[in-house]
XYZ file of C-alpha atoms in Angstrom:
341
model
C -48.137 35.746 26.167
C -49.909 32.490 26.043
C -53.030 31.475 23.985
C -55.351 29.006 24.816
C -55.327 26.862 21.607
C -58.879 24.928 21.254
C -58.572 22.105 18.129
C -62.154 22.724 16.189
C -62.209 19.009 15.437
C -61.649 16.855 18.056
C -60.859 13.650 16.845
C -57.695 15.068 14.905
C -54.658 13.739 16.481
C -52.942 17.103 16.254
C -55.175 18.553 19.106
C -53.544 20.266 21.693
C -54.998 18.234 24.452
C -54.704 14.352 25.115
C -58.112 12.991 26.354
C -57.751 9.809 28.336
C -61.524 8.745 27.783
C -61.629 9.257 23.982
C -62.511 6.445 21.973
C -59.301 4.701 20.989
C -59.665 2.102 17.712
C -57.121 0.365 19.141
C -58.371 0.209 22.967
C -61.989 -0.133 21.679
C -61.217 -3.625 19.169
C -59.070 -4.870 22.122
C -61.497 -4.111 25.025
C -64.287 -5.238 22.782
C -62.430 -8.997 22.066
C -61.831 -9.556 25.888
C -58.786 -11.321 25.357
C -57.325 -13.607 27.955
C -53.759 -12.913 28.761
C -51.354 -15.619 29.686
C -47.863 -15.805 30.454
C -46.281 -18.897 30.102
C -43.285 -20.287 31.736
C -40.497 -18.626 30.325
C -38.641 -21.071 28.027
C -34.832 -22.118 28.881
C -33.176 -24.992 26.487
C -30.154 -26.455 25.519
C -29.845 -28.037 21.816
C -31.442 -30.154 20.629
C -35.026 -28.839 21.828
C -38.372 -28.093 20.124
C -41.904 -26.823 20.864
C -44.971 -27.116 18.727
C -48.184 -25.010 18.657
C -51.223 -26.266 17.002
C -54.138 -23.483 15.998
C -56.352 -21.685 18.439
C -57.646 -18.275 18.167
C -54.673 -16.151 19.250
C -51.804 -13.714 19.412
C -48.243 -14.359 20.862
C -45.502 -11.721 21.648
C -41.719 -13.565 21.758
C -38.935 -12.343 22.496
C -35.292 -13.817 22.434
C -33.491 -13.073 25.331
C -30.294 -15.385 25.281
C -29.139 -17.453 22.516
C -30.678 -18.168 19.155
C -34.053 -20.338 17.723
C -35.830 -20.803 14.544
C -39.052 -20.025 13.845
C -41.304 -22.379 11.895
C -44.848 -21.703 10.590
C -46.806 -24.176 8.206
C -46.484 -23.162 4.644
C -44.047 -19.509 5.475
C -40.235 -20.027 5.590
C -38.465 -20.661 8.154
C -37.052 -17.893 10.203
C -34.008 -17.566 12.662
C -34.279 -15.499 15.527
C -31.028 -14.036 17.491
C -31.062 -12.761 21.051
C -32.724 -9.308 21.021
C -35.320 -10.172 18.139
C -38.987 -9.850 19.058
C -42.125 -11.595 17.312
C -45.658 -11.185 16.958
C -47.617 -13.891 15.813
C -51.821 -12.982 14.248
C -53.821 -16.373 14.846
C -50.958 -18.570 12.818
C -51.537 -21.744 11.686
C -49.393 -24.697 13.316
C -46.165 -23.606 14.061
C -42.789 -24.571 15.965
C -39.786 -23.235 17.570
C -36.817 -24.947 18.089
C -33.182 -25.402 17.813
C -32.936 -25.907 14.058
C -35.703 -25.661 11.645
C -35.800 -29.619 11.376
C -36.275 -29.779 15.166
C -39.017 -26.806 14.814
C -40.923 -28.634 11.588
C -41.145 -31.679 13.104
C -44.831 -32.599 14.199
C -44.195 -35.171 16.785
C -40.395 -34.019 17.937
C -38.885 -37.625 19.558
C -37.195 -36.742 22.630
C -37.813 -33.095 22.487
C -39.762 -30.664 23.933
C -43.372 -31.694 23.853
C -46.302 -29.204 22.984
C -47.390 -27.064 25.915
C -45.087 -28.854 28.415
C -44.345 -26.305 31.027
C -42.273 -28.151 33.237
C -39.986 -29.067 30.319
C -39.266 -25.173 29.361
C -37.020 -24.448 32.618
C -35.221 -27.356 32.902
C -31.532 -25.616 32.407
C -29.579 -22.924 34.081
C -29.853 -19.489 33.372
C -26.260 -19.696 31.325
C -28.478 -21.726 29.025
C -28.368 -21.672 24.953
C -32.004 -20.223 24.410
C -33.691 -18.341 27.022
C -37.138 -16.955 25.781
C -40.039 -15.484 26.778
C -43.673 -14.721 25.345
C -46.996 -13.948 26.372
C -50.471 -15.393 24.633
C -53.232 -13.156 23.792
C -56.388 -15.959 23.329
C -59.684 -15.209 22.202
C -61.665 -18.067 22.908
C -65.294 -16.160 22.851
C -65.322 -13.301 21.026
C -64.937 -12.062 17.612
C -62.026 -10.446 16.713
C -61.633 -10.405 12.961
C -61.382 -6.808 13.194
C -58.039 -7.859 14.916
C -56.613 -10.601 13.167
C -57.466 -9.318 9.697
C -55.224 -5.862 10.322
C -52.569 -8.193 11.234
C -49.961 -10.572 9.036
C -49.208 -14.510 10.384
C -45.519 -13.242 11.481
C -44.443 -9.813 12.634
C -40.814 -9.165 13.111
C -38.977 -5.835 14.840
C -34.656 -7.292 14.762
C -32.279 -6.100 17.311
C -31.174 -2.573 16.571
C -34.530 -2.053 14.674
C -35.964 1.692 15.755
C -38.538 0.250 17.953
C -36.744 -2.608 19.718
C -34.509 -0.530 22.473
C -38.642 0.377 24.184
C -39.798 -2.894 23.275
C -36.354 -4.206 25.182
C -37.332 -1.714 28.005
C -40.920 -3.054 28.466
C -39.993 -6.614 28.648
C -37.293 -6.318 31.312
C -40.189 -5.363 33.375
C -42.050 -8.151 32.421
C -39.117 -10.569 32.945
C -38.645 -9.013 36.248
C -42.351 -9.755 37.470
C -42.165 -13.340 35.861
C -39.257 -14.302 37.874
C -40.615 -12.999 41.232
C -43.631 -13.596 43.308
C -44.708 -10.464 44.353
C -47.872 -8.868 45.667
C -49.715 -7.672 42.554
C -47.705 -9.690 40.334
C -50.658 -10.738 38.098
C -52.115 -6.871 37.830
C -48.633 -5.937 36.702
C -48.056 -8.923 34.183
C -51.470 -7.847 32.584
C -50.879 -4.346 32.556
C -47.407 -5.056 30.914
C -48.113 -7.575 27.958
C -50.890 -5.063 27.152
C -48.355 -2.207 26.836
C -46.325 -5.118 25.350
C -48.834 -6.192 22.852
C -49.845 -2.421 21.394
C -46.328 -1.522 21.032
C -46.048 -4.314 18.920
C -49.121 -3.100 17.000
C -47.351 -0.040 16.432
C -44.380 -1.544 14.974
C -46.237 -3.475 12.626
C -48.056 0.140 11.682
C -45.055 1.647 10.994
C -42.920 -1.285 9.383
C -45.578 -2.346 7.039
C -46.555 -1.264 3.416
C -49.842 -1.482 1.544
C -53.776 -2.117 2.936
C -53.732 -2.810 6.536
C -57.371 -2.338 8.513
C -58.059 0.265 10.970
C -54.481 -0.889 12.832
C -52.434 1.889 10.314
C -55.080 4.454 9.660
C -54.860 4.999 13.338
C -52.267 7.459 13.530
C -53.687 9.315 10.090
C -54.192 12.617 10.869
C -57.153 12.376 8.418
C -58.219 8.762 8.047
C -57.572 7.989 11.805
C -59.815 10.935 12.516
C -62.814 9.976 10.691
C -62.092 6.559 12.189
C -61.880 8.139 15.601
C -65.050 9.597 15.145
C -67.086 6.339 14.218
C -65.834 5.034 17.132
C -67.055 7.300 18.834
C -70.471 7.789 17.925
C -70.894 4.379 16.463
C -74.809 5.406 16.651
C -74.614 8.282 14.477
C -75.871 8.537 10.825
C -72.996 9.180 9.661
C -72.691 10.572 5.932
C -69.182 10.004 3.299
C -69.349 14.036 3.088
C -69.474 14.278 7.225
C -66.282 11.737 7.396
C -65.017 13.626 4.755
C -65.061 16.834 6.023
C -63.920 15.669 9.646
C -60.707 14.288 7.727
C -60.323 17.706 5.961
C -60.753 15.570 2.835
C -62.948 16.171 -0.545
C -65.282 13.351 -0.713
C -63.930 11.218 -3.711
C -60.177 11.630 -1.894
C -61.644 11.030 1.447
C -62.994 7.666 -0.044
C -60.413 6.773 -2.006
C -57.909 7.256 0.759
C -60.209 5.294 3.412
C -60.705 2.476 1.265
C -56.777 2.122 0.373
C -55.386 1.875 4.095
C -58.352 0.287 5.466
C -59.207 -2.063 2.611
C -63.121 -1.018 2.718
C -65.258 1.922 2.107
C -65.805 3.723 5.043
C -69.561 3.206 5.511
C -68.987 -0.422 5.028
C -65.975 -0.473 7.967
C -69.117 1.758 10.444
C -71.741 -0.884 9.438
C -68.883 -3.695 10.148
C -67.522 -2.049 13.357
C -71.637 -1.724 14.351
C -72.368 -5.344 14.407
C -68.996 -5.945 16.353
C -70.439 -3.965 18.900
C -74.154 -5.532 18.260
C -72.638 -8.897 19.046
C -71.034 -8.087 22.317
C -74.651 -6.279 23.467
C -76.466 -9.548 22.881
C -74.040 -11.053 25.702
C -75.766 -8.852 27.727
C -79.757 -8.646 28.688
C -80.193 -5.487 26.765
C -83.381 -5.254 24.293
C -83.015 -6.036 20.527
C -84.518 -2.514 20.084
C -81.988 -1.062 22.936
C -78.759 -2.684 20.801
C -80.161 -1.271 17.701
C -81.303 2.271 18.848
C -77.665 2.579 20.159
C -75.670 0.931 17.082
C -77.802 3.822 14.939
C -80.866 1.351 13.855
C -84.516 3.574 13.918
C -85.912 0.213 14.373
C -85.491 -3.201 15.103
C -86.480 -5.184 12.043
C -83.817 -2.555 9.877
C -81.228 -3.774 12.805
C -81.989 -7.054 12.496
C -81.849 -7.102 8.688
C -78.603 -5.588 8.859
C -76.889 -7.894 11.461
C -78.368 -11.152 9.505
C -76.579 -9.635 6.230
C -72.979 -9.531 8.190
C -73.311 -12.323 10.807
C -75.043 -14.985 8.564
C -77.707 -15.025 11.441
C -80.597 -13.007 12.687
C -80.077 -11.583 16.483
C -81.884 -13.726 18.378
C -80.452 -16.979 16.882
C -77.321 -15.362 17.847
C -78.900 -14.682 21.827
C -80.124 -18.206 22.064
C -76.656 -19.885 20.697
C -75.004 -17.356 23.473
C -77.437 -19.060 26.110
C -75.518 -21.942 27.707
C -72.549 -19.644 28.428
C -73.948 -16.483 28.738
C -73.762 -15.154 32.485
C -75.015 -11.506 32.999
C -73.423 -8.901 31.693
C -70.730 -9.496 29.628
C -67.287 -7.770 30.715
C -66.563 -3.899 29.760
C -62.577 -4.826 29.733
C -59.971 -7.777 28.732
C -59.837 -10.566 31.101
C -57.883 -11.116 33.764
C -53.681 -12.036 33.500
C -53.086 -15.759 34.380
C -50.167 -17.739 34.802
C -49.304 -20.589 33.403
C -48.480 -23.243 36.605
């Protein structure tokens, strides 16, 4: 006989059923940045051969495909890559790749490579000695500390590491749709890197050690519940012996717990996850007292009070320095794929 299991608490992970609208951490700091998604010409090079990056708000997802490169961040050491080694980069500082770490360090690479030169990356065959391909995540409008503070400058999953036969898997397909022009070749790109881009998140979860943000309480039966739940009902007055009791914690372990993996107390991640959400309303031509009714303010001056204690600035200052780019509604998704020409 079957029995129709029902989980009491619904944001534990270990529920029966999978619901495809609940509130994801992961979907909701991603959908909330708006990230742009690019995929630049693949990169094919024969020694010698450089590239350098200079800071912007953004991710980047690498992978080697042929051949070897190094790796070169300002102030990290220097890292080789093989064929079959994938990288994740958080918002890095200047960095280079290249086919020796001299190559990669140098800042104005004579005869090599120059900086964002697409037409440069494909100038070999396809038996050439480095054949790469990544795909930029920028955030040129948005806050996403959330984000960037879960993750480390340099992520690495090797070839033969647990994770990298899917990761190899996904990014066939996304070679494949880089290399041909197809109808719906764009939708598909997007739709990739972002499978791309949280399986990388994953990795990172699972390889690292130690306080990490929201990005490896997620999968915490009992942590990643109670986050589930704020993200959720953001709006809610939520209390530490609520959370607590959602994780199946005591209160003092709850706590404890929350602020080890996530690096914050819990009330302080709900009030910090609030104004995230705050800042993207006031993109919008929602009411001060409509943004803080729904981010779980009775009234606006306690709303305001709050934002102008974690922004720096009151909400309207924030509205009016919005003005000159602001343009309706502000989108509910990430942006659109593009292609680097």
């Amino acid at each position: 006989m079957f029995h129709n299991v029902e989980s009491s608490n619904p944001y534990r992970s270990s529920s029966t059923e999978i619901a495809l609208d609940a509130h994801d951490p992961i979907r909701d700091v991603l959908a909330l940045a708006r990230p742009r998604t690019v995929a630049p010409v693949p990169l094919r090079a024969e020694a010698p051969w450089a590239v350098r990056y200079s800071p912007f708000p953004h991710i980047k997802l690498g992978v080697v495909v042929e051949g070897e490169c190094w790796l070169c961040i300002d102030g990290l050491e220097a890292l080789r890559l093989a064929k079959g080694d994938f990288f994740l980069l958080g918002n890095p500082p200047p960095y280079g790749l290249g086919s020796s770490v001299e190559a990669a360090r140098n800042r104005n690479p004579d005869g090599l490579l120059p900086e964002s030169s697409s037409a440069s990356r494909n100038t070999t065959s396809q038996d050439s000695a480095t054949y790469m391909c990544s795909v930029d995540f920028e955030f040129p409008d948005s806050d996403s500390s959330a984000l960037f503070s879960s993750l480390p400058t340099v992520t690495l999953v090797k070839a033969g590491d647990t994770d990298e036969r899917l990761l190899w898997n996904i990014v066939t397909l996304l070679i494949h749709e880089m290399e041909r022009q197809k109808v719906g070749r764009s939708l598909v790109l997007e739709h990739v890197a972002q499978i791309l881009l949280v399986q990388m998140l994953r990795s990172h979860a699972g390889l690292s050690h130690g306080p990490l943000g929201w990005l490896a309480s997620v999968a915490d039966d009992g942590i990643g519940a109670a986050l589930r739940a704020m993200h959720a009902e953001p709006g809610r007055r939520w209390t530490l012996e609520e959370l607590a009791r959602i994780a199946m914690m005591s209160r003092s372990a709850f706590a404890a717990a929350f602020r080890g993996k996530v690096g914050r107390p819990p009330l302080d991640y709900l009030i910090e996850w609030r104004m995230q959400l705050a800042r993207a309303a006031l993109h919008t031509e929602d009411s001060l007292a409509a943004i803080a009714e729904t981010t779980g303010y009775r009234s606006e001056s306690a709303f305001s009070t709050a934002f102008r204690r974690v922004v720096g600035i009151s909400p309207r200052e924030f509205r009016t320095s919005l003005r000159p780019q602001r343009k309706g509604r502000a989108p509910a998704g990430s942006a659109l794929m593009s292609d680097e020409d």
